[in-house]
Tab-separated table of C-alpha atoms and ligand atoms in Angstrom:
chain	number	residue	atom	x	y	z
A	1	MET	CA	111.991	130.418	95.755
A	2	SER	CA	113.633	133.211	98.027
A	3	ASP	CA	113.917	135.674	94.759
A	4	VAL	CA	114.085	133.457	91.508
A	5	PRO	CA	111.041	134.597	89.603
A	6	LYS	CA	109.002	131.093	88.498
A	7	SER	CA	109.450	132.756	84.560
A	8	HIS	CA	113.253	132.270	84.772
A	9	PRO	CA	114.645	129.408	82.920
A	10	ARG	CA	115.855	127.811	84.738
A	11	TYR	CA	113.719	127.945	87.990
A	12	LEU	CA	113.378	124.445	88.332
A	13	SER	CA	117.179	123.231	88.908
A	14	LEU	CA	117.686	126.892	91.268
A	15	SER	CA	114.236	125.902	92.941
A	16	LEU	CA	116.742	122.288	94.176
A	17	ARG	CA	119.063	123.823	94.382
A	18	ASP	CA	117.022	126.193	97.801
A	19	GLN	CA	115.578	122.611	98.655
A	20	ILE	CA	119.564	121.177	98.918
A	21	VAL	CA	120.688	124.624	100.898
A	22	LYS	CA	116.845	124.394	103.519
A	23	GLY	CA	117.986	120.783	103.946
A	24	VAL	CA	121.811	121.684	105.556
A	25	GLU	CA	119.993	124.618	107.371
A	26	LEU	CA	117.709	121.974	108.952
A	27	GLY	CA	121.226	119.851	109.261
A	28	ILE	CA	120.176	116.863	107.992
A	29	THR	CA	120.996	117.396	104.485
A	30	SER	CA	125.731	117.765	105.194
A	31	VAL	CA	127.412	120.302	103.395
A	32	HIS	CA	129.324	117.793	101.578
A	33	GLY	CA	126.154	117.580	99.818
A	34	LEU	CA	125.866	120.666	98.533
A	35	ILE	CA	129.194	119.221	96.719
A	36	ALA	CA	127.360	115.897	95.721
A	37	HIS	CA	124.908	118.208	94.132
A	38	GLY	CA	126.321	120.081	92.397
A	39	ARG	CA	127.817	117.115	90.361
A	40	GLY	CA	124.648	115.875	90.193
A	41	GLU	CA	124.259	119.543	87.897
A	42	ALA	CA	126.760	118.945	85.930
A	43	TYR	CA	125.929	115.412	85.192
A	44	ASP	CA	121.881	116.055	84.574
A	45	TYR	CA	123.768	119.048	82.326
A	46	LEU	CA	125.288	116.759	79.765
A	47	LEU	CA	122.001	114.460	79.841
A	48	CYS	CA	120.040	117.490	79.151
A	49	GLU	CA	117.853	117.080	82.193
A	50	LYS	CA	115.785	114.577	80.898
A	51	THR	CA	114.744	110.945	81.954
A	52	HIS	CA	116.367	108.872	79.007
A	53	SER	CA	114.701	105.023	77.281
A	54	PHE	CA	118.264	103.620	79.567
A	55	ALA	CA	116.571	105.058	82.574
A	56	ILE	CA	113.597	103.688	82.025
A	57	LYS	CA	114.770	100.286	81.297
A	58	ALA	CA	116.693	100.496	84.454
A	59	ILE	CA	113.657	101.840	86.393
A	60	GLN	CA	111.242	98.525	85.219
A	61	ALA	CA	113.576	96.445	85.991
A	62	ALA	CA	113.703	97.693	88.834
A	63	ALA	CA	109.940	97.235	90.039
A	64	VAL	CA	110.142	94.533	89.123
A	65	MET	CA	113.108	93.916	91.620
A	66	LEU	CA	111.122	95.281	93.960
A	67	LYS	CA	108.621	94.024	93.890
A	68	ASP	CA	110.007	90.905	94.027
A	69	ALA	CA	112.392	90.860	96.870
A	70	LEU	CA	111.824	89.150	100.010
A	71	HIS	CA	113.024	92.042	102.530
A	72	PRO	CA	112.863	95.608	100.146
A	73	VAL	CA	115.427	97.734	102.145
A	74	ILE	CA	114.876	102.047	100.937
A	75	SER	CA	118.911	103.592	102.050
A	76	VAL	CA	117.905	107.023	103.085
A	77	ASN	CA	121.415	110.117	103.478
A	78	GLY	CA	121.069	113.553	103.406
A	79	ASN	CA	120.500	114.560	100.185
A	80	VAL	CA	117.482	112.568	99.314
A	81	ALA	CA	115.433	113.049	102.613
A	82	ALA	CA	115.701	117.122	101.618
A	83	LEU	CA	114.923	116.384	98.039
A	84	VAL	CA	113.028	114.083	97.570
A	85	PRO	CA	111.561	112.631	101.368
A	86	ASP	CA	107.833	112.467	100.019
A	87	ASN	CA	108.988	110.348	97.212
A	88	LEU	CA	111.144	108.091	99.655
A	89	ILE	CA	107.765	107.647	101.753
A	90	GLU	CA	105.426	106.490	99.085
A	91	LEU	CA	107.550	104.012	97.934
A	92	SER	CA	107.960	102.967	101.593
A	93	LYS	CA	104.468	102.309	101.599
A	94	LEU	CA	104.008	100.646	97.743
A	95	LEU	CA	106.082	98.295	98.968
A	96	LYS	CA	105.824	98.273	102.770
A	97	ALA	CA	109.719	98.633	103.367
A	98	PRO	CA	111.439	100.311	106.172
A	99	LEU	CA	113.762	103.683	104.961
A	100	GLU	CA	116.768	103.075	106.970
A	101	VAL	CA	118.687	106.039	107.812
A	102	ASN	CA	121.989	105.358	106.371
A	103	ILE	CA	124.128	108.577	106.339
A	104	PHE	CA	128.519	108.871	105.037
A	105	HIS	CA	129.498	112.626	107.207
A	106	THR	CA	129.411	111.665	111.354
A	107	GLU	CA	127.782	114.464	112.963
A	108	ASP	CA	126.008	115.267	116.194
A	109	GLY	CA	122.328	114.186	115.693
A	110	ARG	CA	121.712	114.436	112.238
A	111	GLU	CA	119.944	111.011	111.348
A	112	GLN	CA	118.235	111.302	113.932
A	113	ARG	CA	116.645	114.704	112.389
A	114	ILE	CA	116.777	113.133	109.623
A	115	CYS	CA	114.429	110.286	111.009
A	116	ASP	CA	112.714	112.959	112.327
A	117	TYR	CA	112.242	114.279	109.426
A	118	LEU	CA	110.963	111.612	107.595
A	119	LEU	CA	108.493	110.728	110.502
A	120	ASP	CA	106.677	114.473	110.190
A	121	ASN	CA	106.585	113.848	106.914
A	122	GLY	CA	103.710	110.981	107.320
A	123	ALA	CA	106.839	107.482	107.109
A	124	LEU	CA	105.506	104.871	108.897
A	125	ASN	CA	108.965	102.989	109.123
A	126	VAL	CA	112.059	105.219	109.719
A	127	LEU	CA	115.025	102.353	110.918
A	128	MET	CA	118.090	104.156	112.465
A	129	PRO	CA	121.622	102.447	112.603
A	130	THR	CA	122.929	100.231	115.148
A	131	LYS	CA	125.451	99.201	116.221
A	132	GLU	CA	124.984	95.696	116.813
A	133	ALA	CA	124.930	95.166	112.459
A	134	GLN	CA	128.070	96.524	110.679
A	135	LEU	CA	128.099	95.462	107.719
A	136	ASN	CA	131.807	93.088	106.618
A	137	PHE	CA	133.976	94.528	103.843
A	138	ILE	CA	133.627	98.725	104.602
A	139	ASP	CA	134.864	100.852	107.166
A	140	SER	CA	133.111	103.651	106.944
A	141	ASN	CA	129.835	104.752	108.958
A	142	ARG	CA	127.716	103.455	106.677
A	143	ARG	CA	129.494	99.693	108.066
A	144	PHE	CA	126.113	101.068	110.822
A	145	VAL	CA	123.639	99.176	110.271
A	146	ASN	CA	119.428	97.909	111.260
A	147	PRO	CA	119.435	94.492	111.988
A	148	GLU	CA	116.065	94.039	111.009
A	149	GLY	CA	116.540	96.328	107.919
A	150	ILE	CA	119.154	96.221	105.750
A	151	TYR	CA	121.434	94.144	107.529
A	152	LYS	CA	118.518	91.570	106.859
A	153	SER	CA	117.808	93.247	103.399
A	154	ASP	CA	117.645	91.202	99.866
A	155	VAL	CA	117.460	93.642	98.142
A	156	VAL	CA	118.634	97.478	98.806
A	157	PHE	CA	117.603	100.916	97.080
A	158	VAL	CA	120.133	103.544	97.667
A	159	PRO	CA	119.297	106.194	96.169
A	160	LEU	CA	122.204	109.001	95.561
A	161	GLU	CA	125.395	106.699	97.397
A	162	ASP	CA	129.197	106.983	97.533
A	163	GLY	CA	130.733	104.196	96.295
A	164	ASP	CA	132.190	101.714	98.928
A	165	ARG	CA	128.738	100.557	100.259
A	166	CYS	CA	127.824	99.440	97.062
A	167	GLU	CA	130.367	97.553	97.221
A	168	ALA	CA	130.624	95.752	100.513
A	169	LEU	CA	126.718	95.529	99.909
A	170	ILE	CA	127.062	93.142	96.546
A	171	ARG	CA	129.766	91.385	98.274
A	172	MET	CA	126.930	91.083	100.686
A	173	GLY	CA	125.213	89.355	97.673
A	174	LYS	CA	123.081	91.695	98.058
A	175	ARG	CA	121.007	93.408	95.241
A	176	VAL	CA	121.807	97.274	95.111
A	177	ILE	CA	119.297	99.114	92.777
A	178	THR	CA	120.621	102.890	92.966
A	179	ILE	CA	119.390	106.224	90.651
A	180	ASP	CA	123.155	108.304	90.140
A	181	LEU	CA	123.050	110.896	87.705
A	182	ASN	CA	127.554	109.627	87.006
A	183	PRO	CA	126.794	106.806	85.096
A	184	LEU	CA	131.045	106.906	85.704
A	185	SER	CA	130.915	106.379	89.629
A	186	ARG	CA	131.838	103.125	91.446
A	187	THR	CA	128.779	102.800	92.705
A	188	SER	CA	127.108	103.419	88.867
A	189	LYS	CA	128.986	100.218	87.918
A	190	GLN	CA	128.999	97.928	90.740
A	191	ALA	CA	124.920	97.603	91.184
A	192	SER	CA	123.189	95.806	89.774
A	193	ILE	CA	120.832	98.377	88.796
A	194	THR	CA	121.620	101.078	87.947
A	195	ILE	CA	119.242	104.125	87.057
A	196	VAL	CA	121.199	107.182	85.224
A	197	ASP	CA	118.510	109.998	86.318
A	198	ASN	CA	117.840	112.899	88.286
A	199	VAL	CA	115.515	111.635	91.345
A	200	VAL	CA	113.734	114.164	91.377
A	201	ARG	CA	112.706	112.783	88.159
A	202	ALA	CA	112.787	108.746	88.616
A	203	LEU	CA	111.533	108.127	91.660
A	204	PRO	CA	108.016	108.964	90.538
A	205	ILE	CA	108.553	107.416	87.914
A	206	LEU	CA	109.259	104.112	89.549
A	207	CYS	CA	106.516	104.850	91.822
A	208	ASN	CA	103.826	104.664	89.300
A	209	GLU	CA	105.992	101.569	87.605
A	210	ILE	CA	105.390	99.363	90.794
A	211	ARG	CA	101.832	100.685	91.368
A	212	SER	CA	101.553	99.211	87.099
A	213	ILE	CA	102.727	96.116	88.462
A	214	GLU	CA	99.895	93.457	88.718
A	215	ASP	CA	101.666	90.312	88.416
A	216	LYS	CA	105.093	90.626	88.668
A	217	SER	CA	105.898	86.729	87.341
A	218	ASP	CA	104.833	88.703	84.158
A	219	HIS	CA	107.157	90.663	83.879
A	220	GLN	CA	110.294	88.549	85.505
A	221	GLU	CA	112.574	88.828	81.916
A	222	LEU	CA	112.658	92.714	82.253
A	223	ILE	CA	115.050	91.035	84.764
A	224	THR	CA	116.358	88.532	83.602
A	225	GLU	CA	116.879	90.521	80.047
A	226	TYR	CA	118.440	93.354	81.273
A	227	ASN	CA	122.532	94.463	81.145
A	228	ASN	CA	123.563	97.756	83.487
A	229	ASP	CA	126.371	97.882	81.325
A	230	LYS	CA	125.000	97.571	78.266
A	231	VAL	CA	122.481	100.965	80.244
A	232	LEU	CA	126.183	101.913	81.428
A	233	GLN	CA	126.931	102.601	77.854
A	234	SER	CA	123.977	104.064	76.690
A	235	ALA	CA	124.391	106.366	79.369
A	236	LEU	CA	127.889	107.521	77.948
A	237	HIS	CA	127.073	107.423	74.640
A	238	HIS	CA	124.397	110.262	75.505
A	239	ILE	CA	126.726	111.874	77.239
A	240	SER	CA	129.496	112.111	75.187
A	241	ARG	CA	126.959	113.293	72.241
A	242	GLY	CA	126.218	115.986	73.344
A	243	VAL	CA	129.274	116.896	73.927
A	244	ASP	CA	130.390	115.823	71.232
A	245	GLY	CA	127.507	118.074	69.219
B	301	PTJ	O1	124.086	111.844	103.963
B	301	PTJ	P1	125.768	111.733	103.698
B	301	PTJ	O2	126.327	111.584	104.976
B	301	PTJ	O3	124.915	110.274	103.660
B	301	PTJ	O4	125.932	112.364	102.671
B	301	PTJ	C1	125.647	111.937	101.036
B	301	PTJ	C2	126.547	112.467	99.839
B	301	PTJ	C3	125.970	112.119	98.621
B	301	PTJ	C4	127.328	113.618	100.245
B	301	PTJ	C5	127.645	110.915	99.750
B	301	PTJ	O5	126.639	109.655	99.527
B	301	PTJ	C6	128.832	111.462	98.695
B	301	PTJ	O6	128.957	112.226	99.468
B	301	PTJ	O7	128.167	111.373	98.001
B	301	PTJ	P2	129.697	111.453	96.524
B	301	PTJ	O8	130.823	110.435	96.248
B	301	PTJ	O9	129.567	112.683	95.775
B	301	PTJ	O10	128.460	110.883	95.408
B	301	PTJ	C7	127.193	111.214	95.127
B	301	PTJ	C8	126.623	111.212	93.504
B	301	PTJ	O11	125.201	111.192	93.704
B	301	PTJ	C9	127.741	111.499	92.409
B	301	PTJ	O12	127.425	110.758	91.164
B	301	PTJ	C10	126.735	112.039	91.133
B	301	PTJ	O13	126.892	112.844	90.845
B	301	PTJ	C11	125.393	111.738	91.984
B	301	PTJ	N1	123.533	112.843	92.378
B	301	PTJ	C12	123.472	114.319	93.280
B	301	PTJ	N2	122.958	114.760	92.544
B	301	PTJ	C13	121.699	113.693	92.030
B	301	PTJ	C14	122.611	112.749	92.172
B	301	PTJ	N3	122.234	111.521	91.407
B	301	PTJ	C15	120.967	111.782	91.203
B	301	PTJ	N4	120.316	112.569	91.319
B	301	PTJ	C16	120.818	113.550	91.923
B	301	PTJ	N5	120.103	114.513	92.206
């Protein structure tokens, strides 16, 4: 990182800021992504920048759901492309699932730059949005999807989302797994599984969890017993306790 010493107590947080800024400079992250990142930072601060047991519970259920899926797809926006490209690529390889570029803020060439960035970093299968396949119940740029990806998926992994598409995907009968530091967001409330954690911490744990699942039938109770409302309540409880304390 430019001029912040490794010994700085906020080094990790500051280096993530650098990664997001680099994403904007490379033209893969939207400038709006900086604001979204700041909101995430605020929630992360309230979560003591730790992965909590409610997140682990969600990660374990997510791992089984993804392993169990017929057509899992990993949706990629400008923020996660900048923050966790290697983890997304690893997840895609573990699940033999495509990465699909899907962004909210339209900017000339950004979708292609995200695709190229993932391929340059070793991705094997990156799908692009098309005009042929569109999601119902949504008007934004996010409605344009790939017929071989999100359109035909049964489980969509959407780290760091903005709400309207999550709702549309659920209404179309798909299951949605999200990672969102904000347990109050529309995405968090709508998703089948919400991992309330930072993508940079949660994704490596999710990959390890998937690797450790040998027989997925042994783990089905992790899904049947999973209650997303309870997970969100636990996260909120942690946040309010932290604020009070
Ligand atoms: O690349 P695009 O055009 O698709 O745009 C991507 C952003 C993220 C800008 C867009 O989806 C957006 O505006 O999102 P929102 O509505 O700001 O929501 C982003 C959510 O992600 C918020 O609830 C944040 O708290 C949360 N968040 C931000 N950074 C992280 C995060 N959650 C997990 N890990 C993070 N590092």
